[in-house]
PDB file of C-alpha atoms in Angstrom:
ATOM      1  CA  MET J 751     145.344  17.006 102.837  1.00 50.00           C
ATOM      2  CA  VAL J 752     144.925  20.544 101.429  1.00 48.00           C
ATOM      3  CA  SER J 753     144.774  20.722  97.639  1.00 56.00           C
ATOM      4  CA  PHE J 754     146.888  23.252  95.730  1.00 51.00           C
ATOM      5  CA  PRO J 755     143.859  25.224  94.388  1.00 63.00           C
ATOM      6  CA  ASN J 756     142.487  25.599  97.925  1.00 63.00           C
ATOM      7  CA  PHE J 757     145.911  26.569  99.229  1.00 53.00           C
ATOM      8  CA  TYR J 758     146.364  29.299  96.608  1.00 60.00           C
ATOM      9  CA  ARG J 759     142.818  30.514  97.182  1.00 68.00           C
ATOM     10  CA  ALA J 760     143.415  30.744 100.933  1.00 66.00           C
ATOM     11  CA  ALA J 761     146.752  32.494 100.327  1.00 63.00           C
ATOM     12  CA  ALA J 762     145.081  35.033  98.017  1.00 66.00           C
ATOM     13  CA  VAL J 763     142.372  35.765 100.596  1.00 71.00           C
ATOM     14  CA  SER J 764     144.972  36.126 103.369  1.00 79.00           C
ATOM     15  CA  HIS J 765     146.992  38.488 101.175  1.00 72.00           C
ATOM     16  CA  ARG J 766     143.960  40.712 100.539  1.00 81.00           C
ATOM     17  CA  ILE J 767     143.100  40.776 104.245  1.00 83.00           C
ATOM     18  CA  PHE J 768     146.707  41.685 105.089  1.00 82.00           C
ATOM     19  CA  LEU J 769     146.633  44.561 102.586  1.00 81.00           C
ATOM     20  CA  TRP J 770     143.301  45.956 103.768  1.00 80.00           C
ATOM     21  CA  ALA J 771     143.962  45.474 107.498  1.00 80.00           C
ATOM     22  CA  LEU J 772     147.638  46.460 107.740  1.00 84.00           C
ATOM     23  CA  VAL J 773     149.185  47.803 104.524  1.00 84.00           C
ATOM     24  CA  TYR J 774     146.614  50.292 103.169  1.00 85.00           C
ATOM     25  CA  PRO J 775     146.016  51.996 106.560  1.00 86.00           C
ATOM     26  CA  SER J 776     149.846  52.130 107.002  1.00 87.00           C
ATOM     27  CA  ILE J 777     149.702  50.103 110.230  1.00 93.00           C
ATOM     28  CA  TRP J 778     152.430  47.796 108.850  1.00 94.00           C
ATOM     29  CA  VAL J 779     154.903  50.578 108.072  1.00 94.00           C
ATOM     30  CA  ALA J 780     154.045  52.529 111.253  1.00 95.00           C
ATOM     31  CA  ALA J 781     154.760  49.425 113.337  1.00 96.00           C
ATOM     32  CA  ALA J 782     158.033  48.901 111.441  1.00 96.00           C
ATOM     33  CA  ILE J 783     159.094  52.482 112.199  1.00 96.00           C
ATOM     34  CA  ALA J 784     158.075  52.148 115.855  1.00 97.00           C
ATOM     35  CA  SER J 785     160.166  48.967 116.110  1.00 97.00           C
ATOM     36  CA  LEU J 786     163.269  51.114 115.570  1.00 97.00           C
ATOM     37  CA  VAL J 787     162.733  52.694 118.998  1.00 97.00           C
ATOM     38  CA  PRO J 788     163.722  49.565 120.984  1.00 97.00           C
ATOM     39  CA  PHE J 789     166.796  49.353 118.712  1.00 97.00           C
ATOM     40  CA  VAL J 790     167.749  52.932 119.672  1.00 97.00           C
ATOM     41  CA  GLN J 791     167.075  52.261 123.370  1.00 97.00           C
ATOM     42  CA  TYR J 792     169.229  49.116 123.262  1.00 96.00           C
ATOM     43  CA  THR J 793     172.060  50.736 121.288  1.00 97.00           C
ATOM     44  CA  LEU J 794     172.271  53.870 123.462  1.00 96.00           C
ATOM     45  CA  ASP J 795     171.834  51.863 126.690  1.00 95.00           C
ATOM     46  CA  LEU J 796     168.509  53.476 127.571  1.00 95.00           C
ATOM     47  CA  ALA J 797     165.935  51.699 129.715  1.00 93.00           C
ATOM     48  CA  PHE J 798     163.225  50.044 127.626  1.00 93.00           C
ATOM     49  CA  ASP J 799     160.009  52.077 127.680  1.00 93.00           C
ATOM     50  CA  TRP J 800     156.807  51.337 125.766  1.00 94.00           C
ATOM     51  CA  ALA J 801     155.601  54.980 125.766  1.00 95.00           C
ATOM     52  CA  PRO J 802     157.975  56.219 122.992  1.00 95.00           C
ATOM     53  CA  VAL J 803     157.207  53.111 120.920  1.00 97.00           C
ATOM     54  CA  LEU J 804     153.458  53.732 121.096  1.00 96.00           C
ATOM     55  CA  LEU J 805     153.871  57.464 120.451  1.00 95.00           C
ATOM     56  CA  ILE J 806     155.988  56.883 117.324  1.00 95.00           C
ATOM     57  CA  PHE J 807     153.480  54.287 116.090  1.00 96.00           C
ATOM     58  CA  ALA J 808     150.494  56.610 116.550  1.00 95.00           C
ATOM     59  CA  THR J 809     152.177  59.687 115.093  1.00 92.00           C
ATOM     60  CA  ALA J 810     153.545  57.736 112.096  1.00 91.00           C
ATOM     61  CA  LEU J 811     150.005  56.786 111.117  1.00 92.00           C
ATOM     62  CA  ILE J 812     149.016  60.444 110.792  1.00 89.00           C
ATOM     63  CA  PRO J 813     151.290  61.738 107.967  1.00 83.00           C
ATOM     64  CA  TYR J 814     151.103  58.471 106.028  1.00 84.00           C
ATOM     65  CA  ASN J 815     147.307  58.554 106.001  1.00 86.00           C
ATOM     66  CA  VAL J 816     147.180  62.295 105.327  1.00 83.00           C
ATOM     67  CA  ASP J 817     149.524  61.765 102.364  1.00 76.00           C
ATOM     68  CA  ARG J 818     147.552  58.800 100.976  1.00 78.00           C
ATOM     69  CA  ILE J 819     144.221  60.616 101.404  1.00 79.00           C
ATOM     70  CA  ALA J 820     145.665  63.638  99.593  1.00 75.00           C
ATOM     71  CA  ASP J 821     147.125  61.416  96.856  1.00 69.00           C
ATOM     72  CA  SER J 822     143.735  59.774  96.294  1.00 72.00           C
ATOM     73  CA  TYR J 823     142.413  63.198  95.270  1.00 68.00           C
ATOM     74  CA  PHE J 824     145.415  65.085  93.856  1.00 63.00           C
ATOM     75  CA  GLN J 825     147.692  62.283  92.541  1.00 62.00           C
ATOM     76  CA  GLU J 826     145.747  59.089  91.916  1.00 64.00           C
ATOM     77  CA  ILE J 827     147.245  56.078  93.699  1.00 65.00           C
ATOM     78  CA  PRO J 828     148.450  53.547  91.058  1.00 64.00           C
ATOM     79  CA  ASP J 829     147.011  50.643  93.084  1.00 68.00           C
ATOM     80  CA  PRO J 830     143.239  50.680  92.317  1.00 73.00           C
ATOM     81  CA  GLN J 831     142.401  48.863  95.558  1.00 75.00           C
ATOM     82  CA  ALA J 832     144.366  51.388  97.628  1.00 72.00           C
ATOM     83  CA  GLN J 833     142.687  54.223  95.712  1.00 74.00           C
ATOM     84  CA  SER J 834     139.287  52.700  96.502  1.00 78.00           C
ATOM     85  CA  TYR J 835     140.263  52.219 100.152  1.00 77.00           C
ATOM     86  CA  PHE J 836     141.077  55.889 100.690  1.00 76.00           C
ATOM     87  CA  ARG J 837     138.301  57.325  98.527  1.00 75.00           C
ATOM     88  CA  GLY J 838     135.940  55.114 100.542  1.00 75.00           C
ATOM     89  CA  GLY J 839     136.833  57.052 103.703  1.00 76.00           C
ATOM     90  CA  TRP J 840     138.732  54.363 105.608  1.00 79.00           C
ATOM     91  CA  GLY J 841     141.822  56.562 105.776  1.00 80.00           C
ATOM     92  CA  TRP J 842     139.838  59.149 107.736  1.00 86.00           C
ATOM     93  CA  VAL J 843     138.883  56.519 110.321  1.00 87.00           C
ATOM     94  CA  ILE J 844     142.527  55.509 110.913  1.00 90.00           C
ATOM     95  CA  LEU J 845     143.594  59.161 110.903  1.00 89.00           C
ATOM     96  CA  SER J 846     141.022  60.094 113.560  1.00 92.00           C
ATOM     97  CA  LEU J 847     142.020  57.207 115.823  1.00 93.00           C
ATOM     98  CA  ALA J 848     145.724  58.016 115.402  1.00 93.00           C
ATOM     99  CA  VAL J 849     145.185  61.690 116.272  1.00 92.00           C
ATOM    100  CA  MET J 850     143.250  60.774 119.425  1.00 96.00           C
ATOM    101  CA  ALA J 851     145.937  58.284 120.496  1.00 95.00           C
ATOM    102  CA  THR J 852     148.676  60.854 119.860  1.00 93.00           C
ATOM    103  CA  VAL J 853     146.902  63.500 121.966  1.00 93.00           C
ATOM    104  CA  VAL J 854     146.517  61.083 124.891  1.00 95.00           C
ATOM    105  CA  LEU J 855     150.144  59.901 124.697  1.00 95.00           C
ATOM    106  CA  LEU J 856     151.490  63.468 124.502  1.00 93.00           C
ATOM    107  CA  TYR J 857     149.320  64.468 127.447  1.00 93.00           C
ATOM    108  CA  CYS J 858     150.922  61.679 129.494  1.00 93.00           C
ATOM    109  CA  ALA J 859     154.481  62.438 128.277  1.00 92.00           C
ATOM    110  CA  ASN J 860     157.031  64.779 129.859  1.00 92.00           C
ATOM    111  CA  GLN J 861     157.605  68.306 128.555  1.00 91.00           C
ATOM    112  CA  GLN J 862     160.757  67.369 126.612  1.00 91.00           C
ATOM    113  CA  VAL J 863     158.865  64.751 124.595  1.00 93.00           C
ATOM    114  CA  VAL J 864     156.143  67.301 123.819  1.00 91.00           C
ATOM    115  CA  MET J 865     158.713  69.852 122.649  1.00 88.00           C
ATOM    116  CA  VAL J 866     160.652  67.477 120.366  1.00 87.00           C
ATOM    117  CA  SER J 867     157.344  66.224 118.959  1.00 84.00           C
ATOM    118  CA  LEU J 868     156.609  69.685 117.539  1.00 77.00           C
ATOM    119  CA  ALA J 869     158.847  68.768 114.586  1.00 69.00           C
ATOM    120  CA  GLY J 870     156.110  66.294 113.701  1.00 62.00           C
ATOM    121  CA  LEU J 871     154.213  69.199 112.171  1.00 60.00           C
ATOM    122  CA  ILE J 872     156.434  68.857 109.074  1.00 61.00           C
ATOM    123  CA  PRO J 873     155.103  65.487 107.865  1.00 56.00           C
ATOM    124  CA  PHE J 874     151.520  66.641 108.550  1.00 54.00           C
ATOM    125  CA  ILE J 875     151.840  69.094 105.647  1.00 58.00           C
ATOM    126  CA  TYR J 876     154.151  66.882 103.547  1.00 57.00           C
ATOM    127  CA  GLY J 877     151.529  65.845 100.985  1.00 57.00           C
ATOM    128  CA  LEU J 878     149.170  68.826 101.097  1.00 60.00           C
ATOM    129  CA  PRO J 879     149.093  71.514  98.361  1.00 62.00           C
ATOM    130  CA  ILE J 880     149.539  74.573 100.598  1.00 59.00           C
ATOM    131  CA  PHE J 881     152.416  76.527  98.977  1.00 59.00           C
ATOM    132  CA  PRO J 882     151.390  79.070  96.305  1.00 59.00           C
ATOM    133  CA  TRP J 883     153.829  79.453  93.404  1.00 61.00           C
ATOM    134  CA  ARG J 884     153.489  81.561  90.284  1.00 57.00           C
ATOM    135  CA  ARG J 885     154.485  79.704  87.099  1.00 60.00           C
ATOM    136  CA  SER J 886     154.227  81.424  83.703  1.00 60.00           C
ATOM    137  CA  ASP J 887     150.992  83.390  83.836  1.00 64.00           C
ATOM    138  CA  ARG J 888     149.121  81.572  86.589  1.00 66.00           C
ATOM    139  CA  TRP J 889     149.339  80.589  90.233  1.00 63.00           C
ATOM    140  CA  GLN J 890     149.678  76.945  91.274  1.00 63.00           C
ATOM    141  CA  TRP J 891     149.598  75.166  94.615  1.00 63.00           C
ATOM    142  CA  PHE J 892     152.556  72.957  95.457  1.00 63.00           C
ATOM    143  CA  ARG J 893     153.266  70.325  98.103  1.00 64.00           C
ATOM    144  CA  LEU J 894     156.438  70.043 100.175  1.00 62.00           C
ATOM    145  CA  LYS J 895     157.261  66.802  98.341  1.00 61.00           C
ATOM    146  CA  ASP J 896     157.105  68.641  94.991  1.00 64.00           C
ATOM    147  CA  VAL J 897     160.513  70.229  95.725  1.00 65.00           C
ATOM    148  CA  PRO J 898     162.981  68.313  93.470  1.00 62.00           C
ATOM    149  CA  ALA J 899     164.650  65.263  95.088  1.00 65.00           C
ATOM    150  CA  THR J 900     163.252  66.035  98.558  1.00 73.00           C
ATOM    151  CA  LYS J 901     160.298  63.621  98.703  1.00 74.00           C
ATOM    152  CA  ALA J 902     162.095  60.630 100.259  1.00 80.00           C
ATOM    153  CA  TRP J 903     164.615  62.768 102.150  1.00 84.00           C
ATOM    154  CA  ILE J 904     161.816  64.512 104.060  1.00 83.00           C
ATOM    155  CA  VAL J 905     160.346  61.153 105.075  1.00 84.00           C
ATOM    156  CA  THR J 906     163.781  59.778 105.998  1.00 91.00           C
ATOM    157  CA  SER J 907     164.840  62.793 108.055  1.00 89.00           C
ATOM    158  CA  VAL J 908     161.608  62.975 110.032  1.00 87.00           C
ATOM    159  CA  ILE J 909     161.633  59.235 110.816  1.00 91.00           C
ATOM    160  CA  THR J 910     165.282  59.348 111.923  1.00 95.00           C
ATOM    161  CA  TYR J 911     164.687  62.435 114.037  1.00 93.00           C
ATOM    162  CA  ALA J 912     161.612  60.907 115.687  1.00 93.00           C
ATOM    163  CA  VAL J 913     163.060  57.509 116.598  1.00 95.00           C
ATOM    164  CA  ILE J 914     166.155  59.197 118.070  1.00 96.00           C
ATOM    165  CA  ALA J 915     164.705  62.318 119.710  1.00 94.00           C
ATOM    166  CA  VAL J 916     161.601  60.836 121.345  1.00 95.00           C
ATOM    167  CA  PRO J 917     163.311  58.020 123.307  1.00 96.00           C
ATOM    168  CA  LEU J 918     166.141  60.400 124.302  1.00 96.00           C
ATOM    169  CA  ALA J 919     163.651  63.006 125.534  1.00 95.00           C
ATOM    170  CA  SER J 920     161.593  60.360 127.298  1.00 94.00           C
ATOM    171  CA  ALA J 921     164.717  59.159 129.156  1.00 94.00           C
ATOM    172  CA  ASN J 922     165.979  62.752 129.732  1.00 94.00           C
ATOM    173  CA  GLN J 923     169.294  61.933 128.027  1.00 94.00           C
ATOM    174  CA  PRO J 924     171.522  64.342 126.004  1.00 92.00           C
ATOM    175  CA  PHE J 925     172.641  64.047 122.382  1.00 93.00           C
ATOM    176  CA  THR J 926     176.139  62.506 122.296  1.00 95.00           C
ATOM    177  CA  LEU J 927     178.696  61.374 119.715  1.00 97.00           C
ATOM    178  CA  SER J 928     177.281  57.837 119.993  1.00 97.00           C
ATOM    179  CA  THR J 929     173.825  59.253 119.307  1.00 97.00           C
ATOM    180  CA  GLY J 930     175.158  61.085 116.255  1.00 97.00           C
ATOM    181  CA  ILE J 931     176.703  57.928 114.777  1.00 97.00           C
ATOM    182  CA  THR J 932     173.533  55.931 115.473  1.00 98.00           C
ATOM    183  CA  SER J 933     171.507  58.718 113.838  1.00 97.00           C
ATOM    184  CA  LEU J 934     173.693  58.592 110.720  1.00 97.00           C
ATOM    185  CA  PHE J 935     173.332  54.822 110.542  1.00 98.00           C
ATOM    186  CA  LEU J 936     169.538  55.102 110.792  1.00 97.00           C
ATOM    187  CA  LEU J 937     169.425  57.962 108.277  1.00 97.00           C
ATOM    188  CA  ILE J 938     171.159  55.767 105.693  1.00 97.00           C
ATOM    189  CA  PHE J 939     169.258  52.589 106.626  1.00 97.00           C
ATOM    190  CA  VAL J 940     165.854  54.302 106.423  1.00 96.00           C
ATOM    191  CA  GLY J 941     166.949  56.525 103.522  1.00 95.00           C
ATOM    192  CA  THR J 942     167.841  53.530 101.368  1.00 96.00           C
ATOM    193  CA  ASN J 943     164.423  52.047 102.109  1.00 94.00           C
ATOM    194  CA  SER J 944     162.568  55.288 101.321  1.00 90.00           C
ATOM    195  CA  HIS J 945     164.377  55.795  98.014  1.00 89.00           C
ATOM    196  CA  LEU J 946     163.449  52.255  96.935  1.00 90.00           C
ATOM    197  CA  PHE J 947     159.833  53.428  96.996  1.00 85.00           C
ATOM    198  CA  ASP J 948     160.766  56.292  94.671  1.00 83.00           C
ATOM    199  CA  ILE J 949     161.806  53.601  92.173  1.00 85.00           C
ATOM    200  CA  ARG J 950     158.367  52.019  92.525  1.00 82.00           C
ATOM    201  CA  ASP J 951     156.629  55.382  92.074  1.00 76.00           C
ATOM    202  CA  LEU J 952     158.851  56.556  89.212  1.00 75.00           C
ATOM    203  CA  GLN J 953     156.081  56.776  86.619  1.00 74.00           C
ATOM    204  CA  SER J 954     153.326  58.103  88.900  1.00 71.00           C
ATOM    205  CA  ASP J 955     155.687  60.742  90.359  1.00 70.00           C
ATOM    206  CA  LYS J 956     156.749  61.783  86.858  1.00 73.00           C
ATOM    207  CA  LYS J 957     153.116  62.045  85.796  1.00 71.00           C
ATOM    208  CA  ALA J 958     152.362  64.186  88.854  1.00 66.00           C
ATOM    209  CA  GLY J 959     155.436  66.393  88.290  1.00 67.00           C
ATOM    210  CA  VAL J 960     157.266  65.175  91.430  1.00 69.00           C
ATOM    211  CA  GLN J 961     161.033  65.026  90.806  1.00 76.00           C
ATOM    212  CA  THR J 962     162.647  62.348  92.965  1.00 78.00           C
ATOM    213  CA  LEU J 963     166.283  61.274  93.160  1.00 81.00           C
ATOM    214  CA  PRO J 964     165.793  58.197  90.886  1.00 80.00           C
ATOM    215  CA  GLY J 965     163.920  60.425  88.463  1.00 80.00           C
ATOM    216  CA  LEU J 966     166.811  62.914  88.337  1.00 82.00           C
ATOM    217  CA  VAL J 967     169.822  60.564  88.260  1.00 86.00           C
ATOM    218  CA  GLY J 968     168.188  57.386  86.988  1.00 87.00           C
ATOM    219  CA  ILE J 969     167.766  54.035  88.733  1.00 87.00           C
ATOM    220  CA  THR J 970     171.432  53.100  88.220  1.00 90.00           C
ATOM    221  CA  GLY J 971     172.600  56.465  89.541  1.00 92.00           C
ATOM    222  CA  ASN J 972     170.326  56.150  92.553  1.00 90.00           C
ATOM    223  CA  ARG J 973     171.661  52.652  93.210  1.00 93.00           C
ATOM    224  CA  ARG J 974     175.293  53.862  93.074  1.00 94.00           C
ATOM    225  CA  ILE J 975     174.627  56.756  95.452  1.00 94.00           C
ATOM    226  CA  TRP J 976     173.088  54.465  98.046  1.00 95.00           C
ATOM    227  CA  PHE J 977     175.779  51.818  97.673  1.00 96.00           C
ATOM    228  CA  VAL J 978     178.319  54.530  98.556  1.00 97.00           C
ATOM    229  CA  LEU J 979     176.223  55.850 101.456  1.00 97.00           C
ATOM    230  CA  ASN J 980     175.828  52.350 102.906  1.00 97.00           C
ATOM    231  CA  GLY J 981     179.609  51.988 102.677  1.00 97.00           C
ATOM    232  CA  LEU J 982     179.887  55.261 104.605  1.00 97.00           C
ATOM    233  CA  ALA J 983     177.494  53.942 107.255  1.00 97.00           C
ATOM    234  CA  PHE J 984     179.645  50.853 107.713  1.00 97.00           C
ATOM    235  CA  ALA J 985     182.865  52.896 107.926  1.00 98.00           C
ATOM    236  CA  VAL J 986     181.489  55.312 110.537  1.00 97.00           C
ATOM    237  CA  VAL J 987     179.942  52.562 112.678  1.00 98.00           C
ATOM    238  CA  ALA J 988     183.171  50.515 112.436  1.00 98.00           C
ATOM    239  CA  TRP J 989     185.079  53.567 113.698  1.00 97.00           C
ATOM    240  CA  GLY J 990     182.633  53.700 116.605  1.00 97.00           C
ATOM    241  CA  TRP J 991     183.437  50.061 117.405  1.00 96.00           C
ATOM    242  CA  SER J 992     187.157  50.892 117.488  1.00 95.00           C
ATOM    243  CA  GLN J 993     186.443  53.735 119.944  1.00 95.00           C
ATOM    244  CA  SER J 994     184.191  51.558 122.172  1.00 94.00           C
ATOM    245  CA  LEU J 995     181.263  53.919 121.621  1.00 96.00           C
ATOM    246  CA  LEU J 996     177.601  53.035 122.053  1.00 95.00           C
ATOM    247  CA  VAL J 997     176.855  52.441 118.369  1.00 96.00           C
ATOM    248  CA  PRO J 998     174.907  49.732 116.483  1.00 97.00           C
ATOM    249  CA  ALA J 999     176.445  46.332 117.210  1.00 95.00           C
ATOM    250  CA  SER J1000     177.984  44.407 114.317  1.00 95.00           C
ATOM    251  CA  ALA J1001     175.285  41.727 114.643  1.00 96.00           C
ATOM    252  CA  ILE J1002     172.725  44.454 113.844  1.00 96.00           C
ATOM    253  CA  ALA J1003     174.589  46.823 111.531  1.00 97.00           C
ATOM    254  CA  LEU J1004     175.963  44.220 109.117  1.00 97.00           C
ATOM    255  CA  PRO J1005     172.630  42.453 108.385  1.00 97.00           C
ATOM    256  CA  CYS J1006     170.914  45.838 107.958  1.00 97.00           C
ATOM    257  CA  ILE J1007     173.503  47.085 105.473  1.00 97.00           C
ATOM    258  CA  ALA J1008     173.435  43.722 103.682  1.00 97.00           C
ATOM    259  CA  VAL J1009     169.651  43.774 103.250  1.00 97.00           C
ATOM    260  CA  ASN J1010     169.874  47.353 101.957  1.00 96.00           C
ATOM    261  CA  LEU J1011     172.415  46.327  99.310  1.00 96.00           C
ATOM    262  CA  ILE J1012     170.404  43.260  98.307  1.00 96.00           C
ATOM    263  CA  ALA J1013     167.230  45.330  97.927  1.00 94.00           C
ATOM    264  CA  LEU J1014     169.086  47.983  95.918  1.00 93.00           C
ATOM    265  CA  GLY J1015     170.362  45.305  93.546  1.00 92.00           C
ATOM    266  CA  LEU J1016     167.040  43.529  93.052  1.00 91.00           C
ATOM    267  CA  VAL J1017     164.291  46.153  93.204  1.00 88.00           C
ATOM    268  CA  LYS J1018     163.089  47.772  89.973  1.00 87.00           C
ATOM    269  CA  PRO J1019     159.980  49.649  88.770  1.00 85.00           C
ATOM    270  CA  THR J1020     158.329  46.399  87.629  1.00 85.00           C
ATOM    271  CA  THR J1021     158.680  44.754  91.056  1.00 87.00           C
ATOM    272  CA  PRO J1022     155.117  43.977  92.270  1.00 85.00           C
ATOM    273  CA  ARG J1023     153.692  46.647  94.560  1.00 80.00           C
ATOM    274  CA  SER J1024     152.852  44.026  97.185  1.00 79.00           C
ATOM    275  CA  VAL J1025     156.574  43.200  97.448  1.00 84.00           C
ATOM    276  CA  TYR J1026     157.269  46.844  98.245  1.00 86.00           C
ATOM    277  CA  SER J1027     154.375  47.181 100.682  1.00 84.00           C
ATOM    278  CA  ILE J1028     155.086  43.961 102.572  1.00 88.00           C
ATOM    279  CA  LEU J1029     158.759  43.022 102.183  1.00 91.00           C
ATOM    280  CA  ILE J1030     160.497  46.365 101.615  1.00 91.00           C
ATOM    281  CA  ASP J1031     158.557  48.117 104.369  1.00 91.00           C
ATOM    282  CA  GLY J1032     158.835  44.946 106.431  1.00 93.00           C
ATOM    283  CA  TYR J1033     162.617  44.830 106.554  1.00 95.00           C
ATOM    284  CA  LEU J1034     162.539  47.969 108.707  1.00 96.00           C
ATOM    285  CA  PHE J1035     161.606  45.530 111.487  1.00 97.00           C
ATOM    286  CA  LEU J1036     165.083  43.933 111.212  1.00 96.00           C
ATOM    287  CA  PRO J1037     167.020  46.040 113.801  1.00 96.00           C
ATOM    288  CA  GLY J1038     164.252  45.733 116.367  1.00 96.00           C
ATOM    289  CA  ALA J1039     163.863  42.004 115.696  1.00 96.00           C
ATOM    290  CA  ILE J1040     167.568  41.379 116.286  1.00 96.00           C
ATOM    291  CA  VAL J1041     167.411  43.440 119.486  1.00 95.00           C
ATOM    292  CA  GLY J1042     164.463  41.294 120.572  1.00 91.00           C
ATOM    293  CA  VAL J1043     166.673  38.219 120.208  1.00 89.00           C
ATOM    294  CA  PHE J1044     169.456  39.886 122.210  1.00 80.00           C
ATOM    295  CA  ARG J1045     167.114  40.916 125.009  1.00 71.00           C
TER     296      ARG J1045
END
């Protein structure tokens, strides 16, 4: 029989391994984002194809690691272990592997996939100080995420675009009304998730001069905005059901909206960072997991 001290010790070791192997290198969140592709394929009645899933996974690793590497030098990561991970050079290893995988997958993809993937250049520069701006009597370098209230929206928009555009291009299918409604649903589902991380980073963003939505309207204001937007997502998808369109099924849409609302109500700046990194990122797997049950 395992004693409680040994159990907690084993749990602590497993937690550290999980963080170092999956969370810090962004493999966990990249896999969660890639899992949205089968959801899109199922919803829009596209044939299942592994190539878009792998491409989204590989390309998602690139901006996340670029951003974390940049943060470790320009905006110190609040988690000391994560800071040590990236200053130790491990981020460069993951970044190099992800770039090589992306090049191979794009080489094997059709021309449409290559063209829509060009928008991926935006997140590559998301966290880099490359925009000169004159303030008072001196020049400063700014990042794309330094534009007020755009940090999470940039992430949300690029993820939504990628998980919709890549599988469509891979299947040579056009953008339809059903695609538009599914895109809106994903924009709000992913957007809620991304803005929860702005609550976590409230103090570090403020210290770094990054103005996010929770920083501008407060945590309560942010919560109200996303409650309304999730209501909008439900209303639009429900209209799609009434029109017999190819939109997220109720068995997928309702749990996703519910988990968004629960997270909005419970998450606060003092919520442990591991909860954000594991559970909040992890619930992005929900649509794909439900589709896996359906299939």
